[in-house]
Amino acid sequence: MAKVLLITGASRGIGAETARLAAARGYSLCLNYLHSEQAANELLESLLAGGHEAILFQADVSDEAEVEAMYRAIDDEFGRLDGLVNNAGILEQHSDLVDMTAERWRRILDINVVGSFLCAREAIKRMSTRSGGKGGSIVNVSSRAADLGGPHEYVDYAAAKGAIDSMTIGLAKELGDQGIRVNGVKPGLIYTDIHAAGGEAGRVDRLKSGVPMQRGGYPAEVAEAILWLLSEASGYTTGGFIDVSGGR
Ligand code: NAP
C-alpha cells in the first residue's frame, strides 16, 4: 500500500513542487491549502490525471479545529499516515522590528509556529508506535533566515523559524523511540511568490550575487531534500537539517 503524506501549504511554491515529486515517488497525498483554491485544484487535477492518489483539504494550519478536521479527513480517506511536511509559512512586508505591531507578530508566530506544532501533534498521534502507529517522518521547512536573523526585513519571521529549529531538535529526541524521525530543511533564496509578500518580488535576483553559488534556488531543489528526509534512505537521520541555500 502507498505511503500517505500530508503537505501543508501545497498550493504553490515549495509545497506544490514537493507534492509533484512525492507523487512521482509513489506517495498518496493530502494537499493542504488556504487561499489559493484555483492553484490547488489545478495541482490536484494534474496529479489525478497522472494516475496519482491525492485529496485536497482547505484549512488554516493555525486553526486547531480546522487542523483536526483535516486529519480526520485523512483517517477517512486513507486510514493511515506515514509523513508530514510542515511547509505552510508566511512573512510580511519588509520592516525594522521597531516599526512592527504586536498583531503582526502574533500572525507570524501563529501560522509559522503554532501551525507547525498543531500539525505535528496530530501526525504524532497517528504515527507513533507508542499509540499503535507504524512510525513515520516529519520534515519541517525552516529557513536560513533562522541563522541569518532577517535584519531590516523580518526578524519576526526569522525568530519563528528559529522556534521551528528548536522544535525539530526537541521532537526528534522526544520521538526517537517511537518510530518517528523529525528533520528540517533550511532553504535560502528560492524563486517563489513569498518574496512578493515581503514587498519585493525581485528579491532573489537582487541578492543572488551574495550567494556563493551566484544564483537563486528552485523549489524542485528544496523538494529533493525534503523527499530524501522523508524516505528510508535517511533512516538513521533525525534532528538534522539540510541547508538548501547555495552556500549562503
Ligand atoms: P509561497 O509560494 O508563498 O507559498 C506559501 C504556501 O503556504 C502557500 O501554499 C499558502 O497557501 C500556504 N499557507 C500560507 N498560510 C497558510 C495557512 N495559514 N494555512 C495553510 N496554508 C498556508 O511560499 P514558499 O516560498 O513556497 O514557502 C514555503 C515554505 O518555505 C515556507 O515555510 C517558507 O517560510 C519557507 N521558505 C521559503 C524560502 C524562499 O526563498 N521561498 C526561503 C526559506 C524558507 P495559500 O496560497 O493556499 O493560502
PDB file of C-alpha atoms and ligand atoms in Angstrom, residues 7-17 32-40 57-63 66-67 70 86-91 107 110-112 115-116 140-145 154 157 161 185-197 203-204 217 219 222 226 244, ligand 1:
ATOM      1  CA  ILE A   7       1.966  18.521   2.833  1.00  0.00           C
ATOM      2  CA  THR A   8       0.794  21.818   4.285  1.00  0.00           C
ATOM      3  CA  GLY A   9       0.819  24.877   2.044  1.00  0.00           C
ATOM      4  CA  ALA A  10       0.842  22.693  -1.064  1.00  0.00           C
ATOM      5  CA  SER A  11      -0.967  25.071  -3.405  1.00  0.00           C
ATOM      6  CA  ARG A  12       2.114  26.999  -4.501  1.00  0.00           C
ATOM      7  CA  GLY A  13       5.900  27.251  -4.400  1.00  0.00           C
ATOM      8  CA  ILE A  14       7.956  24.709  -2.467  1.00  0.00           C
ATOM      9  CA  GLY A  15       4.875  22.825  -1.229  1.00  0.00           C
ATOM     10  CA  ALA A  16       3.447  22.318  -4.719  1.00  0.00           C
ATOM     11  CA  GLU A  17       6.796  21.154  -6.076  1.00  0.00           C
ATOM     12  CA  ASN A  32      -3.417  21.395   2.243  1.00  0.00           C
ATOM     13  CA  TYR A  33      -4.015  24.973   1.124  1.00  0.00           C
ATOM     14  CA  LEU A  34      -5.738  28.061   2.462  1.00  0.00           C
ATOM     15  CA  HIS A  35      -6.477  30.822  -0.094  1.00  0.00           C
ATOM     16  CA  SER A  36      -5.170  29.633  -3.466  1.00  0.00           C
ATOM     17  CA  GLU A  37      -8.084  27.414  -4.396  1.00  0.00           C
ATOM     18  CA  GLN A  38      -7.569  27.563  -8.149  1.00  0.00           C
ATOM     19  CA  ALA A  39      -3.870  26.702  -7.966  1.00  0.00           C
ATOM     20  CA  ALA A  40      -4.619  23.870  -5.537  1.00  0.00           C
ATOM     21  CA  PHE A  57      -8.054  19.944   2.134  1.00  0.00           C
ATOM     22  CA  GLN A  58      -8.580  23.629   2.818  1.00  0.00           C
ATOM     23  CA  ALA A  59      -7.501  24.511   6.343  1.00  0.00           C
ATOM     24  CA  ASP A  60      -5.740  27.314   8.148  1.00  0.00           C
ATOM     25  CA  VAL A  61      -2.875  25.474   9.852  1.00  0.00           C
ATOM     26  CA  SER A  62      -3.078  27.859  12.810  1.00  0.00           C
ATOM     27  CA  ASP A  63      -6.720  26.900  13.496  1.00  0.00           C
ATOM     28  CA  GLU A  66      -9.558  23.013  11.095  1.00  0.00           C
ATOM     29  CA  VAL A  67      -6.326  21.033  11.528  1.00  0.00           C
ATOM     30  CA  MET A  70      -8.079  17.795   8.114  1.00  0.00           C
ATOM     31  CA  ASN A  86       5.247  21.244   7.730  1.00  0.00           C
ATOM     32  CA  ASN A  87       5.671  23.665   4.842  1.00  0.00           C
ATOM     33  CA  ALA A  88       2.938  26.323   5.148  1.00  0.00           C
ATOM     34  CA  GLY A  89       4.505  29.630   6.062  1.00  0.00           C
ATOM     35  CA  ILE A  90       4.157  33.370   5.727  1.00  0.00           C
ATOM     36  CA  LEU A  91       6.184  36.519   6.041  1.00  0.00           C
ATOM     37  CA  ARG A 107       0.080  36.299  12.990  1.00  0.00           C
ATOM     38  CA  ASP A 110       0.559  31.646  14.881  1.00  0.00           C
ATOM     39  CA  ILE A 111       0.915  30.452  11.304  1.00  0.00           C
ATOM     40  CA  ASN A 112       4.629  29.608  11.220  1.00  0.00           C
ATOM     41  CA  GLY A 115       0.531  25.833  12.830  1.00  0.00           C
ATOM     42  CA  SER A 116       3.548  23.534  12.663  1.00  0.00           C
ATOM     43  CA  ASN A 140       9.839  20.939   8.981  1.00  0.00           C
ATOM     44  CA  VAL A 141      10.501  23.658   6.421  1.00  0.00           C
ATOM     45  CA  SER A 142      12.568  26.192   8.318  1.00  0.00           C
ATOM     46  CA  SER A 143      14.730  28.870   6.688  1.00  0.00           C
ATOM     47  CA  ARG A 144      18.315  30.075   6.562  1.00  0.00           C
ATOM     48  CA  ALA A 145      16.742  33.243   8.000  1.00  0.00           C
ATOM     49  CA  TYR A 154      11.618  40.251   9.057  1.00  0.00           C
ATOM     50  CA  TYR A 157       9.794  35.548  10.667  1.00  0.00           C
ATOM     51  CA  LYS A 161      11.879  29.746  12.022  1.00  0.00           C
ATOM     52  CA  VAL A 185      15.289  21.827   5.640  1.00  0.00           C
ATOM     53  CA  LYS A 186      16.594  25.374   5.528  1.00  0.00           C
ATOM     54  CA  PRO A 187      16.010  26.973   2.149  1.00  0.00           C
ATOM     55  CA  GLY A 188      17.942  30.092   1.228  1.00  0.00           C
ATOM     56  CA  LEU A 189      16.832  32.384  -1.609  1.00  0.00           C
ATOM     57  CA  ILE A 190      14.305  30.346  -3.580  1.00  0.00           C
ATOM     58  CA  TYR A 191      12.230  31.616  -6.513  1.00  0.00           C
ATOM     59  CA  THR A 192       8.655  31.620  -5.181  1.00  0.00           C
ATOM     60  CA  ASP A 193       5.861  34.146  -4.552  1.00  0.00           C
ATOM     61  CA  ILE A 194       6.800  34.535  -0.887  1.00  0.00           C
ATOM     62  CA  HIS A 195       9.162  37.419  -1.685  1.00  0.00           C
ATOM     63  CA  ALA A 196       6.318  39.428  -3.242  1.00  0.00           C
ATOM     64  CA  ALA A 197       4.512  39.102   0.100  1.00  0.00           C
ATOM     65  CA  ARG A 203      14.428  39.947  -4.054  1.00  0.00           C
ATOM     66  CA  VAL A 204      16.185  36.738  -5.104  1.00  0.00           C
ATOM     67  CA  GLY A 217      17.441  28.217  -5.914  1.00  0.00           C
ATOM     68  CA  PRO A 219      11.515  24.816  -5.415  1.00  0.00           C
ATOM     69  CA  VAL A 222      14.224  22.045  -1.935  1.00  0.00           C
ATOM     70  CA  ILE A 226      12.531  17.045   1.692  1.00  0.00           C
ATOM     71  CA  VAL A 244      19.396  24.281   0.501  1.00  0.00           C
TER      72      VAL A 244
HETATM   73  P1  NAP B   1       4.714  30.638  -1.057  1.00  0.00           P
HETATM   74  O1  NAP B   1       4.993  30.415  -2.504  1.00  0.00           O
HETATM   75  O2  NAP B   1       4.277  31.964  -0.577  1.00  0.00           O
HETATM   76  O3  NAP B   1       3.674  29.506  -0.576  1.00  0.00           O
HETATM   77  C1  NAP B   1       3.227  29.501   0.749  1.00  0.00           C
HETATM   78  C2  NAP B   1       2.243  28.359   0.918  1.00  0.00           C
HETATM   79  O4  NAP B   1       1.820  28.352   2.293  1.00  0.00           O
HETATM   80  C3  NAP B   1       1.006  28.517   0.059  1.00  0.00           C
HETATM   81  O5  NAP B   1       0.636  27.261  -0.454  1.00  0.00           O
HETATM   82  C4  NAP B   1      -0.041  29.008   1.053  1.00  0.00           C
HETATM   83  O6  NAP B   1      -1.349  28.574   0.743  1.00  0.00           O
HETATM   84  C5  NAP B   1       0.406  28.313   2.309  1.00  0.00           C
HETATM   85  N1  NAP B   1      -0.104  28.953   3.521  1.00  0.00           N
HETATM   86  C6  NAP B   1       0.157  30.191   3.996  1.00  0.00           C
HETATM   87  N2  NAP B   1      -0.518  30.404   5.137  1.00  0.00           N
HETATM   88  C7  NAP B   1      -1.232  29.268   5.382  1.00  0.00           C
HETATM   89  C8  NAP B   1      -2.105  28.869   6.396  1.00  0.00           C
HETATM   90  N3  NAP B   1      -2.397  29.693   7.433  1.00  0.00           N
HETATM   91  N4  NAP B   1      -2.668  27.649   6.341  1.00  0.00           N
HETATM   92  C9  NAP B   1      -2.387  26.809   5.315  1.00  0.00           C
HETATM   93  N5  NAP B   1      -1.546  27.130   4.314  1.00  0.00           N
HETATM   94  C10 NAP B   1      -0.981  28.352   4.349  1.00  0.00           C
HETATM   95  O7  NAP B   1       5.995  30.293  -0.193  1.00  0.00           O
HETATM   96  P2  NAP B   1       7.220  29.275  -0.378  1.00  0.00           P
HETATM   97  O8  NAP B   1       8.400  30.087  -0.701  1.00  0.00           O
HETATM   98  O9  NAP B   1       6.864  28.118  -1.207  1.00  0.00           O
HETATM   99  O10 NAP B   1       7.371  28.851   1.146  1.00  0.00           O
HETATM  100  C11 NAP B   1       7.159  27.534   1.626  1.00  0.00           C
HETATM  101  C12 NAP B   1       7.925  27.395   2.921  1.00  0.00           C
HETATM  102  O11 NAP B   1       9.309  27.592   2.642  1.00  0.00           O
HETATM  103  C13 NAP B   1       7.536  28.428   3.975  1.00  0.00           C
HETATM  104  O12 NAP B   1       7.531  27.819   5.254  1.00  0.00           O
HETATM  105  C14 NAP B   1       8.665  29.444   3.888  1.00  0.00           C
HETATM  106  O13 NAP B   1       8.839  30.135   5.096  1.00  0.00           O
HETATM  107  C15 NAP B   1       9.834  28.542   3.558  1.00  0.00           C
HETATM  108  N6  NAP B   1      10.985  29.240   2.965  1.00  0.00           N
HETATM  109  C16 NAP B   1      10.907  29.808   1.721  1.00  0.00           C
HETATM  110  C17 NAP B   1      12.023  30.460   1.196  1.00  0.00           C
HETATM  111  C18 NAP B   1      12.027  31.102  -0.165  1.00  0.00           C
HETATM  112  O14 NAP B   1      13.011  31.787  -0.509  1.00  0.00           O
HETATM  113  N7  NAP B   1      10.999  30.939  -0.984  1.00  0.00           N
HETATM  114  C19 NAP B   1      13.216  30.512   1.942  1.00  0.00           C
HETATM  115  C20 NAP B   1      13.243  29.924   3.196  1.00  0.00           C
HETATM  116  C21 NAP B   1      12.131  29.288   3.692  1.00  0.00           C
HETATM  117  P3  NAP B   1      -2.476  29.509   0.022  1.00  0.00           P
HETATM  118  O15 NAP B   1      -1.774  30.279  -1.065  1.00  0.00           O
HETATM  119  O16 NAP B   1      -3.426  28.480  -0.499  1.00  0.00           O
HETATM  120  O17 NAP B   1      -3.059  30.363   1.084  1.00  0.00           O
END
